Amino acid sequence: MANKQLRKMIISEIFGFKFDFEFHIRNIAF
């Protein structure tokens, strides 16, 4: 249970970073 929650947290961190990165690139591009 705890292991599954930890994995979910890591995945959300990676996706959050990816979307934040893309958002910053779009802000610079436009």
Short mmCIF file of C-alpha atoms in Angstrom, two decimals, residues 1-29:
data_model
loop_
_atom_site.label_atom_id
_atom_site.label_comp_id
_atom_site.label_asym_id
_atom_site.label_seq_id
_atom_site.Cartn_x
_atom_site.Cartn_y
_atom_site.Cartn_z
CA MET A 1 0.00 0.00 0.00
CA ALA A 2 2.68 2.49 1.03
CA ASN A 3 4.89 1.37 -1.88
CA LYS A 4 2.05 1.99 -4.36
CA GLN A 5 1.44 5.45 -2.89
CA LEU A 6 5.16 6.28 -3.11
CA ARG A 7 5.26 5.23 -6.77
CA LYS A 8 2.20 7.38 -7.49
CA MET A 9 3.90 10.35 -5.81
CA ILE A 10 7.09 9.88 -7.88
CA ILE A 11 5.09 9.61 -11.13
CA SER A 12 3.11 12.78 -10.31
CA GLU A 13 6.39 14.58 -9.51
CA ILE A 14 7.86 13.58 -12.90
CA PHE A 15 4.71 14.60 -14.80
CA GLY A 16 4.45 17.84 -12.81
CA PHE A 17 8.06 18.72 -13.70
CA LYS A 18 7.47 17.83 -17.36
CA PHE A 19 4.36 19.99 -17.67
CA ASP A 20 6.02 22.86 -15.78
CA PHE A 21 9.01 22.60 -18.14
CA GLU A 22 6.79 22.66 -21.25
CA PHE A 23 4.83 25.60 -19.83
CA HIS A 24 8.05 27.60 -19.35
CA ILE A 25 9.21 26.79 -22.88
CA ARG A 26 5.86 28.00 -24.29
CA ASN A 27 6.14 31.22 -22.29
CA ILE A 28 9.63 31.83 -23.71
CA ALA A 29 8.57 30.89 -27.26
#
